[in-house]
Amino acid sequence: MGSVGGTGFIMTVLRRQDMKSSLDYFFNPKSIAVIGASNNPQKPGHVIVKNLIEMSYPGKIFPVNKIETEILGQKAYSDISKIEDSVELVVLISRSDMIYEIMEDLDVRMKKKNDVKAIVCASAGFAEIKDEEGAGRQEALMATAKKYGIRVMGPNCIGVIDNKNRVDTTFVETLMPKESKGKPGGISFISQSGATAASILMIGASLPSPMRYNKFVSIGNMADVDFIELLEYMEQDENTRVIGLYMEGYPDARRLVETMGRISLKKPVVVLKVGKTERGAAAANSHTGSLVGADRVYDSAFRQYGIIRVKSIDELIDTMRAFDALPLPRGNRLFLYTQAGGPGIYCMDTLNDYDFIEFPVIGDVAKAKLKDMLLPMATICSPEGYADITASATVRHHVDGLKVILDEDNVDSAVLVTVVPNFLPREELGNELKKYIMSQKQKPVFPCIMAGNYVRSSRVILEEAGIPTFDTPDRAARAAANMTRYSMFLKKRGRAYDQDIK
Amino acid sequence: MGSVGGTGFIMTVLRRQDMKSSLDYFFNPKSIAVIGASNNPQKPGHVIVKNLIEMSYPGKIFPVNKIETEILGQKAYSDISKIEDSVELVVLISRSDMIYEIMEDLDVRMKKKNDVKAIVCASAGFAEIKDEEGAGRQEALMATAKKYGIRVMGPNCIGVIDNKNRVDTTFVETLMPKESKGKPGGISFISQSGATAASILMIGASLPSPMRYNKFVSIGNMADVDFIELLEYMEQDENTRVIGLYMEGYPDARRLVETMGRISLKKPVVVLKVGKTERGAAAANSHTGSLVGADRVYDSAFRQYGIIRVKSIDELIDTMRAFDALPLPRGNRLFLYTQAGGPGIYCMDTLNDYDFIEFPVIGDVAKAKLKDMLLPMATICSPEGYADITASATVRHHVDGLKVILDEDNVDSAVLVTVVPNFLPREELGNELKKYIMSQKQKPVFPCIMAGNYVRSSRVILEEAGIPTFDTPDRAARAAANMTRYSMFLKKRGRAYDQDIK
């Protein structure tokens, strides 16, 4: 796998349909051993076991610890060779200098059982530290893995999550309540940086409704599984609706970008690529040791291939959520429907950064309907494609006006901005917007309900129904523009977009 | 007042020192009548009285309501003329068509008592609706006000806050707990949009520690008090350390920008100016009816005068907080100290957007100290001005390394990025960083402690001590760059910056 990139698009599809991928063992293992599991809540090896339990992982968990006999209610084993049951996935979080001993134990096990299919090596202190010791450790890990055909994720990664299969091998604490864990969505995300991955998990857990991933992967040193193989895996994965990437660099930039480009004809690929300048590239090189190509080469390739490049962590999160949950706009005609003048203008300023966005002229009948329905002081279609329904607008003004606009044939999407005043019932607004947005699945609505804790209850109602909401008008505008850009790319390439994954 | 702009800089200073400003009555009134006060929690007239009470406003509150005899425990009056006590400030939140009757009552009162000095007209439905009725109402309001020399804020505004004097005449609900209300800071903010003002209040209330304003003003239609007069008031106000503005346009752009420019030689002026494009300007014109100058004229004037233009609400909030709480960097040499590789590179990418930022080469002794003190795998000064202390870094690595760096003469400021892993005690990190940052008040540190709810307790510790923290590395970078830009502007103009306001 991974090496098939060169054999072309059709070959890959045919082969994938026939075979089970070896990567499946990372995302849907029947059992998991955690080497370096701990009873000390301050150890990552504790959090991994805790995360698996809180995720209600349905398979067996085998903590491995030299001293303890039980960890978080699970029987513990002194080394990997001592586990009687079958082990499919091993998560490794011990000190890196113990890798030699652990690989010996694994060798003992494999000779007897030959059951382990995959290792997530979450420990750091391998090739990324760029000395002989680190390199030696990584070699030792890979030697045993190759000997038995075991796939390796990492080292120097934070783990792997599959929400659908209720697997969480990360050691990241987010304070997400147990009942919110494991809600699957269509986002699959790959991060070259463990810390960025952890940050994004932490931010995602704190949203009005937590981020819904399909798969989440911290890829680490890529000693074995790398970007391209994972991308191809997610390309084939029918539960992945949008692929997100955080990347610093990759040795074979051309092949990576071509793979991303091929995929982007089928599903959106959203990238936060850092190391934009020489200095940034130097820092990236110190960090992961990956060769960083000139950023402008990436940038123009991304444009050519319809890959959506985002500029910030916030935009990455917003855009992935929008692609996951909202229908793709059929075209570039966007209506800005605002209850708040200033925030509306601010939103329009952001939309004007994207020269491909058009503001549609809606029909006279629709305009008359809006005039009838809205408050006398509302500003309707001045300028065209824009309405300000004023701060006195009721819930019905919000929802019914939006419906009139989206019923117009020449409107492809709408951004809704509202700053909820005290007399506007927040929960009712959330519920009525939800009802309307769920009732029409043809055109996307990008809701920005402001602001702060005051409107959280309203946003929770929409988000729990799978409709993303946005913190500020510029963030809603960027998500809408990114979806529109992708829609136009597909159109230009004559591709249809499969919106019915979920 | 306000008209003195043309009489020059020195005249203004001299006159201000001699006289009490008529604007004082908005920010420090001895008593407040609320016309349109209500017992219905869904009415803005209820929230105004509630906000005043929750703010522990020390003066007398007189709710005015035709029917009720008591509102939120305060004796209510059927009209303004019936209040026996002296009334300094009137807040008006009745329906706009009642303005004629209310002005008659006010006339009756003024003939008897002549006590009202200022009106905050929070009602909408005046000149901004651009019809005869609206214009007539505004004329009626202003006729009575002028007759008695009463100053007017608005109409069509959301009110005025003074945290130091514990005045809150806004009708914005934020869910901020009572005990957090009224913490004064050095930020004074003026917004041309009520909705933007409300959003910023709501966002500010939801930060790890709520925004600390000195004065907060929603300026509305500017029937009387306008941008320039308020700016001059805040220029003189010794408790205002930084002035923030949200603006769409102003009839006399030259005079406004010159006023801002004069002030920016003394204290920073941070502006979010919208209506950047023709379409945006058209929307702005529909909204407030203000004449919008060509955006590029504003933009170049802002640059020339050292006025800090921000691009987003987030950047506005971050930058105002940074100027309020942190010492101004003495120069442009910024050290990026990160515990997380990916987020560090991402931060560097943002810093590289600002060509005036320099990354200092620290001395060999300091480098050796860092090498001794930090973990073996830490990356020190590669590239220069950058250190990655790795995810295994302890609290001491965070704090002691930062100290070594800021002790260097050629370092003017530092951005700190950290993604807190489970083994790093969050509260201890917050406390130790706080101790260090409070112990040296010469150089600013911009801390980005990631992410989400997980690190909130750590951020609360810093923020309650007055040290702002930033959601993401790019946000910390922008705040640092904005302060650095201002520092360089002052230097070029040979101005010293008074850092000792608080």
Short mmCIF file of N, CA and C in Angstrom, two decimals, chain A residues 41-44 47 129 171 173-175 193 195-196 198-199 202-203 205-206 246 248 272-277 279-280 282-284 286-287 311-314 340-343 345-346 348-349 352-353 359 377 379 382-386 388 419-420 422-423 425-426 450-455 472-475, chain B residues 41-44 47 129 171 173-175 193 195-196 198-199 202-203 205-206 246 248 272-277 279-280 282-284 286-287 311-314 340-343 345-346 348-349 352-353 359 377 379 382-386 388 419-420 422-423 425-426 450-455 472-475:
data_model
loop_
_atom_site.label_atom_id
_atom_site.label_comp_id
_atom_site.label_asym_id
_atom_site.label_seq_id
_atom_site.Cartn_x
_atom_site.Cartn_y
_atom_site.Cartn_z
N PRO A 41 -2.38 9.32 37.08
CA PRO A 41 -3.21 10.13 36.17
C PRO A 41 -2.41 11.19 35.41
N GLN A 42 -1.17 11.46 35.86
CA GLN A 42 -0.37 12.46 35.16
C GLN A 42 0.45 11.86 34.02
N LYS A 43 0.33 10.53 33.80
CA LYS A 43 1.09 9.90 32.73
C LYS A 43 0.22 9.74 31.49
N PRO A 44 0.80 10.01 30.32
CA PRO A 44 0.04 9.79 29.08
C PRO A 44 -0.49 8.36 28.98
N VAL A 47 -3.85 8.22 30.46
CA VAL A 47 -4.90 8.89 29.68
C VAL A 47 -5.34 8.02 28.50
N ILE A 129 14.64 13.38 16.93
CA ILE A 129 15.62 14.12 17.74
C ILE A 129 16.97 14.23 17.03
N PHE A 171 -3.42 10.45 23.90
CA PHE A 171 -3.20 10.77 25.32
C PHE A 171 -3.57 12.22 25.59
N GLU A 173 -6.03 15.08 26.87
CA GLU A 173 -7.18 15.36 27.72
C GLU A 173 -7.88 16.60 27.18
N THR A 174 -9.18 16.55 27.09
CA THR A 174 -9.91 17.71 26.56
C THR A 174 -10.99 18.20 27.51
N LEU A 175 -11.27 17.44 28.56
CA LEU A 175 -12.41 17.71 29.46
C LEU A 175 -13.75 17.55 28.74
N SER A 193 1.87 17.54 12.87
CA SER A 193 2.33 17.99 14.19
C SER A 193 1.42 17.42 15.26
N ALA A 195 1.35 18.44 18.37
CA ALA A 195 0.82 19.54 19.18
C ALA A 195 -0.34 20.23 18.49
N THR A 196 -0.21 20.41 17.16
CA THR A 196 -1.33 21.01 16.43
C THR A 196 -2.53 20.08 16.51
N ALA A 198 -3.23 17.99 18.88
CA ALA A 198 -3.78 18.08 20.24
C ALA A 198 -4.58 19.36 20.41
N SER A 199 -4.05 20.47 19.89
CA SER A 199 -4.77 21.76 20.00
C SER A 199 -6.12 21.68 19.32
N MET A 202 -8.50 19.76 21.32
CA MET A 202 -8.94 20.53 22.49
C MET A 202 -9.94 21.62 22.09
N ILE A 203 -9.65 22.31 21.00
CA ILE A 203 -10.57 23.35 20.54
C ILE A 203 -11.89 22.71 20.10
N ALA A 205 -13.25 20.01 21.05
CA ALA A 205 -14.02 19.50 22.18
C ALA A 205 -14.78 20.61 22.89
N SER A 206 -14.35 21.86 22.69
CA SER A 206 -14.94 22.98 23.42
C SER A 206 -15.96 23.76 22.60
N TYR A 246 -3.06 19.10 8.36
CA TYR A 246 -2.08 20.08 8.79
C TYR A 246 -0.74 19.54 8.32
N GLU A 248 3.60 20.36 7.22
CA GLU A 248 4.78 21.23 7.21
C GLU A 248 5.58 20.97 5.93
N LEU A 272 -4.07 23.15 5.99
CA LEU A 272 -3.32 24.22 6.64
C LEU A 272 -1.86 23.86 6.47
N LYS A 273 -1.19 24.53 5.55
CA LYS A 273 0.23 24.26 5.28
C LYS A 273 1.04 25.38 5.89
N VAL A 274 1.96 25.05 6.79
CA VAL A 274 2.78 26.10 7.41
C VAL A 274 4.21 26.03 6.88
N GLY A 275 5.05 26.90 7.40
CA GLY A 275 6.42 27.01 6.88
C GLY A 275 6.41 27.83 5.61
N LYS A 276 5.64 28.93 5.62
CA LYS A 276 5.43 29.70 4.40
C LYS A 276 6.69 30.43 3.96
N THR A 277 7.46 30.89 4.93
CA THR A 277 8.65 31.66 4.57
C THR A 277 9.91 30.85 4.85
N ARG A 279 12.26 31.43 6.99
CA ARG A 279 12.43 31.25 8.43
C ARG A 279 11.49 30.19 8.97
N GLY A 280 10.24 30.23 8.52
CA GLY A 280 9.27 29.24 8.96
C GLY A 280 9.70 27.85 8.53
N ALA A 282 12.75 26.90 8.04
CA ALA A 282 13.89 26.51 8.87
C ALA A 282 13.40 25.93 10.19
N ALA A 283 12.41 26.56 10.78
CA ALA A 283 11.86 26.07 12.04
C ALA A 283 11.20 24.71 11.83
N ALA A 284 10.50 24.56 10.72
CA ALA A 284 9.84 23.28 10.41
C ALA A 284 10.89 22.19 10.25
N SER A 286 13.86 22.05 11.66
CA SER A 286 14.33 21.69 13.00
C SER A 286 13.34 20.76 13.68
N HIS A 287 12.09 20.96 13.39
CA HIS A 287 11.05 20.28 14.13
C HIS A 287 10.86 18.84 13.68
N LYS A 311 -5.86 29.58 6.09
CA LYS A 311 -4.76 30.37 6.63
C LYS A 311 -4.65 30.27 8.14
N SER A 312 -5.65 29.70 8.78
CA SER A 312 -5.60 29.66 10.24
C SER A 312 -6.26 28.40 10.77
N ILE A 313 -5.95 28.09 12.02
CA ILE A 313 -6.57 26.95 12.70
C ILE A 313 -8.08 27.14 12.74
N ASP A 314 -8.52 28.37 13.02
CA ASP A 314 -9.96 28.63 13.07
C ASP A 314 -10.61 28.34 11.71
N ALA A 340 -28.08 42.60 11.82
CA ALA A 340 -27.22 43.56 12.50
C ALA A 340 -26.38 44.31 11.48
N GLY A 341 -26.55 45.62 11.41
CA GLY A 341 -25.89 46.42 10.38
C GLY A 341 -24.38 46.29 10.37
N GLY A 342 -23.75 46.69 11.46
CA GLY A 342 -22.29 46.68 11.52
C GLY A 342 -21.70 45.32 11.21
N PRO A 343 -22.12 44.27 11.94
CA PRO A 343 -21.61 42.94 11.64
C PRO A 343 -21.89 42.49 10.21
N ILE A 345 -21.93 44.50 7.52
CA ILE A 345 -20.95 45.17 6.65
C ILE A 345 -19.58 44.52 6.80
N TYR A 346 -19.26 44.20 8.04
CA TYR A 346 -17.99 43.51 8.35
C TYR A 346 -17.93 42.19 7.59
N MET A 348 -19.58 41.48 4.83
CA MET A 348 -19.47 41.77 3.39
C MET A 348 -18.04 42.11 3.03
N ASP A 349 -17.36 42.84 3.90
CA ASP A 349 -15.94 43.15 3.64
C ASP A 349 -15.15 41.85 3.43
N ASN A 352 -15.97 40.17 0.17
CA ASN A 352 -15.40 40.90 -0.96
C ASN A 352 -13.93 40.56 -1.20
N ASP A 353 -13.30 39.87 -0.22
CA ASP A 353 -11.93 39.39 -0.44
C ASP A 353 -11.90 38.27 -1.48
N PHE A 359 -23.17 38.47 -5.70
CA PHE A 359 -24.36 38.74 -4.90
C PHE A 359 -25.55 38.80 -5.83
N MET A 377 -38.49 49.27 8.73
CA MET A 377 -37.15 49.86 8.65
C MET A 377 -36.11 48.91 8.08
N THR A 379 -33.77 47.00 5.53
CA THR A 379 -33.14 47.37 4.26
C THR A 379 -33.12 46.13 3.38
N SER A 382 -30.41 46.35 -0.80
CA SER A 382 -29.69 47.60 -1.07
C SER A 382 -28.43 47.57 -0.23
N PRO A 383 -27.30 47.14 -0.81
CA PRO A 383 -27.12 46.70 -2.20
C PRO A 383 -27.77 45.34 -2.46
N GLU A 384 -27.79 44.94 -3.74
CA GLU A 384 -28.38 43.65 -4.12
C GLU A 384 -27.65 42.52 -3.39
N GLY A 385 -28.40 41.48 -3.08
CA GLY A 385 -27.79 40.32 -2.42
C GLY A 385 -27.57 40.52 -0.94
N TYR A 386 -28.19 41.57 -0.42
CA TYR A 386 -27.95 41.94 0.98
C TYR A 386 -29.26 42.41 1.59
N ASP A 388 -30.77 43.76 5.52
CA ASP A 388 -30.57 44.04 6.94
C ASP A 388 -31.96 44.12 7.57
N VAL A 419 -27.21 39.26 15.95
CA VAL A 419 -26.68 39.57 17.28
C VAL A 419 -27.88 39.56 18.22
N VAL A 420 -28.03 38.49 18.95
CA VAL A 420 -29.29 38.23 19.64
C VAL A 420 -29.54 39.22 20.77
N ASN A 422 -31.92 40.77 23.88
CA ASN A 422 -32.60 40.16 25.02
C ASN A 422 -34.04 39.71 24.72
N PHE A 423 -34.75 40.42 23.83
CA PHE A 423 -36.15 40.04 23.61
C PHE A 423 -36.31 38.92 22.59
N PRO A 425 -36.03 35.27 21.69
CA PRO A 425 -35.80 34.04 22.47
C PRO A 425 -34.74 33.16 21.80
N ARG A 426 -33.65 32.96 22.50
CA ARG A 426 -32.50 32.27 21.92
C ARG A 426 -32.79 30.85 21.50
N MET A 450 -24.45 35.65 17.27
CA MET A 450 -23.51 36.29 18.20
C MET A 450 -24.20 36.69 19.49
N ALA A 451 -23.44 36.64 20.58
CA ALA A 451 -22.03 36.29 20.72
C ALA A 451 -21.80 35.72 22.12
N GLY A 452 -20.68 35.01 22.25
CA GLY A 452 -20.21 34.56 23.56
C GLY A 452 -21.15 33.56 24.22
N ASN A 453 -21.04 33.48 25.53
CA ASN A 453 -21.83 32.51 26.30
C ASN A 453 -23.33 32.76 26.15
N TYR A 454 -23.69 34.03 25.92
CA TYR A 454 -25.10 34.37 25.91
C TYR A 454 -25.88 33.57 24.87
N VAL A 455 -25.29 33.30 23.73
CA VAL A 455 -26.01 32.61 22.65
C VAL A 455 -25.63 31.14 22.53
N THR A 472 -17.83 34.37 14.45
CA THR A 472 -17.87 35.76 13.99
C THR A 472 -18.25 35.79 12.51
N PRO A 473 -18.74 36.94 12.02
CA PRO A 473 -19.19 37.01 10.62
C PRO A 473 -18.09 36.69 9.62
N ASP A 474 -16.86 37.09 9.90
CA ASP A 474 -15.78 36.81 8.95
C ASP A 474 -15.51 35.30 8.87
N ARG A 475 -15.68 34.61 9.98
CA ARG A 475 -15.46 33.16 9.96
C ARG A 475 -16.55 32.45 9.14
N PRO B 41 -38.96 40.93 31.71
CA PRO B 41 -37.54 40.65 31.51
C PRO B 41 -37.14 40.60 30.04
N GLN B 42 -38.13 40.54 29.14
CA GLN B 42 -37.79 40.51 27.71
C GLN B 42 -37.68 41.90 27.09
N LYS B 43 -37.87 42.93 27.91
CA LYS B 43 -37.78 44.29 27.38
C LYS B 43 -36.40 44.88 27.69
N PRO B 44 -35.85 45.60 26.72
CA PRO B 44 -34.57 46.26 26.97
C PRO B 44 -34.63 47.18 28.18
N VAL B 47 -33.68 45.31 31.19
CA VAL B 47 -32.26 44.95 31.28
C VAL B 47 -31.42 46.14 31.71
N ILE B 129 -33.64 55.77 10.16
CA ILE B 129 -34.59 55.06 9.29
C ILE B 129 -34.87 55.85 8.01
N PHE B 171 -28.52 47.83 27.31
CA PHE B 171 -29.55 46.80 27.45
C PHE B 171 -29.05 45.45 26.93
N GLU B 173 -27.54 41.82 27.39
CA GLU B 173 -27.34 40.73 28.35
C GLU B 173 -26.12 39.93 27.93
N THR B 174 -25.28 39.59 28.85
CA THR B 174 -24.07 38.84 28.49
C THR B 174 -23.93 37.55 29.30
N LEU B 175 -24.77 37.36 30.31
CA LEU B 175 -24.62 36.26 31.27
C LEU B 175 -23.33 36.38 32.09
N SER B 193 -21.53 51.08 15.46
CA SER B 193 -22.61 50.11 15.31
C SER B 193 -23.01 49.58 16.67
N ALA B 195 -24.86 46.91 17.17
CA ALA B 195 -24.76 45.46 17.16
C ALA B 195 -23.32 45.00 17.34
N THR B 196 -22.39 45.72 16.69
CA THR B 196 -20.98 45.37 16.89
C THR B 196 -20.60 45.61 18.33
N ALA B 198 -22.57 45.46 20.90
CA ALA B 198 -23.17 44.40 21.71
C ALA B 198 -22.37 43.10 21.57
N SER B 199 -21.97 42.76 20.35
CA SER B 199 -21.19 41.54 20.12
C SER B 199 -19.90 41.57 20.91
N MET B 202 -20.49 40.98 24.45
CA MET B 202 -20.81 39.58 24.71
C MET B 202 -19.56 38.70 24.63
N ILE B 203 -18.73 38.96 23.63
CA ILE B 203 -17.49 38.18 23.51
C ILE B 203 -16.58 38.49 24.69
N ALA B 205 -17.31 39.42 27.62
CA ALA B 205 -17.82 38.85 28.88
C ALA B 205 -17.50 37.37 28.98
N SER B 206 -17.22 36.72 27.86
CA SER B 206 -17.01 35.27 27.84
C SER B 206 -15.54 34.88 27.83
N TYR B 246 -14.74 51.09 16.54
CA TYR B 246 -15.34 50.44 15.38
C TYR B 246 -15.99 51.55 14.58
N GLU B 248 -17.61 53.03 10.61
CA GLU B 248 -18.04 52.80 9.23
C GLU B 248 -17.70 54.01 8.37
N LEU B 272 -11.09 49.25 14.02
CA LEU B 272 -11.68 48.33 13.05
C LEU B 272 -12.59 49.17 12.16
N LYS B 273 -12.10 49.44 10.96
CA LYS B 273 -12.88 50.27 10.01
C LYS B 273 -13.44 49.33 8.95
N VAL B 274 -14.76 49.33 8.80
CA VAL B 274 -15.38 48.47 7.79
C VAL B 274 -15.89 49.31 6.62
N GLY B 275 -16.49 48.62 5.66
CA GLY B 275 -16.91 49.31 4.44
C GLY B 275 -15.72 49.50 3.52
N LYS B 276 -14.91 48.44 3.41
CA LYS B 276 -13.65 48.55 2.68
C LYS B 276 -13.86 48.70 1.17
N THR B 277 -14.91 48.04 0.68
CA THR B 277 -15.13 48.08 -0.76
C THR B 277 -16.37 48.92 -1.08
N ARG B 279 -19.15 47.96 -2.38
CA ARG B 279 -20.35 47.27 -1.92
C ARG B 279 -20.51 47.40 -0.41
N GLY B 280 -19.39 47.24 0.30
CA GLY B 280 -19.42 47.38 1.76
C GLY B 280 -19.84 48.79 2.13
N ALA B 282 -21.67 50.76 0.35
CA ALA B 282 -23.10 50.90 0.05
C ALA B 282 -23.95 50.36 1.19
N ALA B 283 -23.55 49.23 1.73
CA ALA B 283 -24.28 48.65 2.87
C ALA B 283 -24.17 49.56 4.08
N ALA B 284 -22.98 50.11 4.29
CA ALA B 284 -22.78 51.01 5.43
C ALA B 284 -23.67 52.24 5.28
N SER B 286 -26.55 52.44 3.70
CA SER B 286 -27.91 52.04 4.03
C SER B 286 -28.09 51.98 5.54
N HIS B 287 -27.05 51.61 6.21
CA HIS B 287 -27.15 51.31 7.64
C HIS B 287 -27.20 52.56 8.50
N LYS B 311 -7.98 43.96 11.42
CA LYS B 311 -8.79 43.40 10.35
C LYS B 311 -9.97 42.60 10.84
N SER B 312 -9.99 42.29 12.12
CA SER B 312 -11.10 41.45 12.61
C SER B 312 -11.48 41.84 14.03
N ILE B 313 -12.67 41.40 14.43
CA ILE B 313 -13.14 41.63 15.79
C ILE B 313 -12.18 40.98 16.79
N ASP B 314 -11.73 39.75 16.46
CA ASP B 314 -10.78 39.06 17.35
C ASP B 314 -9.51 39.88 17.53
N ALA B 340 5.76 23.77 21.49
CA ALA B 340 5.06 22.94 20.52
C ALA B 340 5.52 23.31 19.12
N GLY B 341 6.09 22.34 18.41
CA GLY B 341 6.69 22.60 17.11
C GLY B 341 5.72 23.18 16.10
N GLY B 342 4.68 22.45 15.78
CA GLY B 342 3.74 22.89 14.75
C GLY B 342 3.16 24.26 15.05
N PRO B 343 2.56 24.44 16.23
CA PRO B 343 2.01 25.75 16.57
C PRO B 343 3.08 26.85 16.56
N ILE B 345 5.70 27.02 14.46
CA ILE B 345 5.95 27.38 13.05
C ILE B 345 4.78 28.21 12.51
N TYR B 346 3.59 27.79 12.89
CA TYR B 346 2.37 28.52 12.50
C TYR B 346 2.44 29.96 13.01
N MET B 348 5.20 31.60 13.68
CA MET B 348 6.26 32.29 12.94
C MET B 348 5.76 32.75 11.57
N ASP B 349 4.97 31.91 10.94
CA ASP B 349 4.37 32.30 9.66
C ASP B 349 3.61 33.62 9.80
N ASN B 352 5.92 36.56 10.31
CA ASN B 352 6.61 36.90 9.08
C ASN B 352 5.77 37.77 8.14
N ASP B 353 4.46 37.87 8.43
CA ASP B 353 3.62 38.81 7.67
C ASP B 353 4.00 40.26 7.96
N PHE B 359 13.99 39.00 14.52
CA PHE B 359 14.24 37.93 15.49
C PHE B 359 15.67 38.08 15.98
N MET B 377 16.55 17.43 23.88
CA MET B 377 15.98 17.49 22.53
C MET B 377 15.45 18.88 22.16
N THR B 379 15.20 22.57 20.78
CA THR B 379 15.85 23.27 19.67
C THR B 379 16.07 24.70 20.10
N SER B 382 17.48 27.95 16.60
CA SER B 382 17.64 27.44 15.24
C SER B 382 16.25 27.36 14.63
N PRO B 383 15.84 28.39 13.87
CA PRO B 383 16.57 29.62 13.54
C PRO B 383 16.73 30.55 14.74
N GLU B 384 17.53 31.61 14.56
CA GLU B 384 17.74 32.58 15.64
C GLU B 384 16.40 33.19 16.05
N GLY B 385 16.31 33.53 17.34
CA GLY B 385 15.10 34.18 17.83
C GLY B 385 13.96 33.20 18.05
N TYR B 386 14.29 31.92 18.04
CA TYR B 386 13.25 30.88 18.12
C TYR B 386 13.76 29.74 18.99
N ASP B 388 12.33 25.89 20.59
CA ASP B 388 11.27 24.89 20.76
C ASP B 388 11.70 24.00 21.92
N VAL B 419 1.16 24.00 24.29
CA VAL B 419 -0.02 23.14 24.18
C VAL B 419 0.05 22.18 25.36
N VAL B 420 -0.74 22.47 26.38
CA VAL B 420 -0.54 21.83 27.68
C VAL B 420 -0.87 20.33 27.63
N ASN B 422 -1.15 16.55 29.46
CA ASN B 422 -1.74 16.08 30.70
C ASN B 422 -0.80 16.12 31.91
N PHE B 423 0.51 15.92 31.68
CA PHE B 423 1.41 15.86 32.84
C PHE B 423 1.88 17.24 33.30
N PRO B 425 1.16 20.52 35.00
CA PRO B 425 0.06 21.03 35.84
C PRO B 425 -0.39 22.42 35.39
N ARG B 426 -1.65 22.49 34.96
CA ARG B 426 -2.16 23.72 34.34
C ARG B 426 -2.12 24.92 35.28
N MET B 450 -2.64 26.72 24.93
CA MET B 450 -3.67 25.98 24.19
C MET B 450 -4.05 24.70 24.90
N ALA B 451 -5.33 24.31 24.71
CA ALA B 451 -6.41 24.95 23.98
C ALA B 451 -7.73 24.59 24.65
N GLY B 452 -8.76 25.36 24.29
CA GLY B 452 -10.12 25.02 24.70
C GLY B 452 -10.35 25.08 26.20
N ASN B 453 -11.38 24.38 26.61
CA ASN B 453 -11.75 24.38 28.02
C ASN B 453 -10.65 23.81 28.91
N TYR B 454 -9.86 22.90 28.32
CA TYR B 454 -8.86 22.19 29.13
C TYR B 454 -7.90 23.15 29.82
N VAL B 455 -7.54 24.24 29.15
CA VAL B 455 -6.54 25.15 29.73
C VAL B 455 -7.16 26.43 30.31
N THR B 472 -5.09 31.50 19.99
CA THR B 472 -4.28 30.76 19.03
C THR B 472 -2.97 31.52 18.78
N PRO B 473 -1.95 30.82 18.27
CA PRO B 473 -0.64 31.47 18.09
C PRO B 473 -0.69 32.67 17.15
N ASP B 474 -1.54 32.59 16.10
CA ASP B 474 -1.61 33.72 15.18
C ASP B 474 -2.20 34.95 15.87
N ARG B 475 -3.11 34.74 16.79
CA ARG B 475 -3.69 35.88 17.50
C ARG B 475 -2.67 36.52 18.43
#
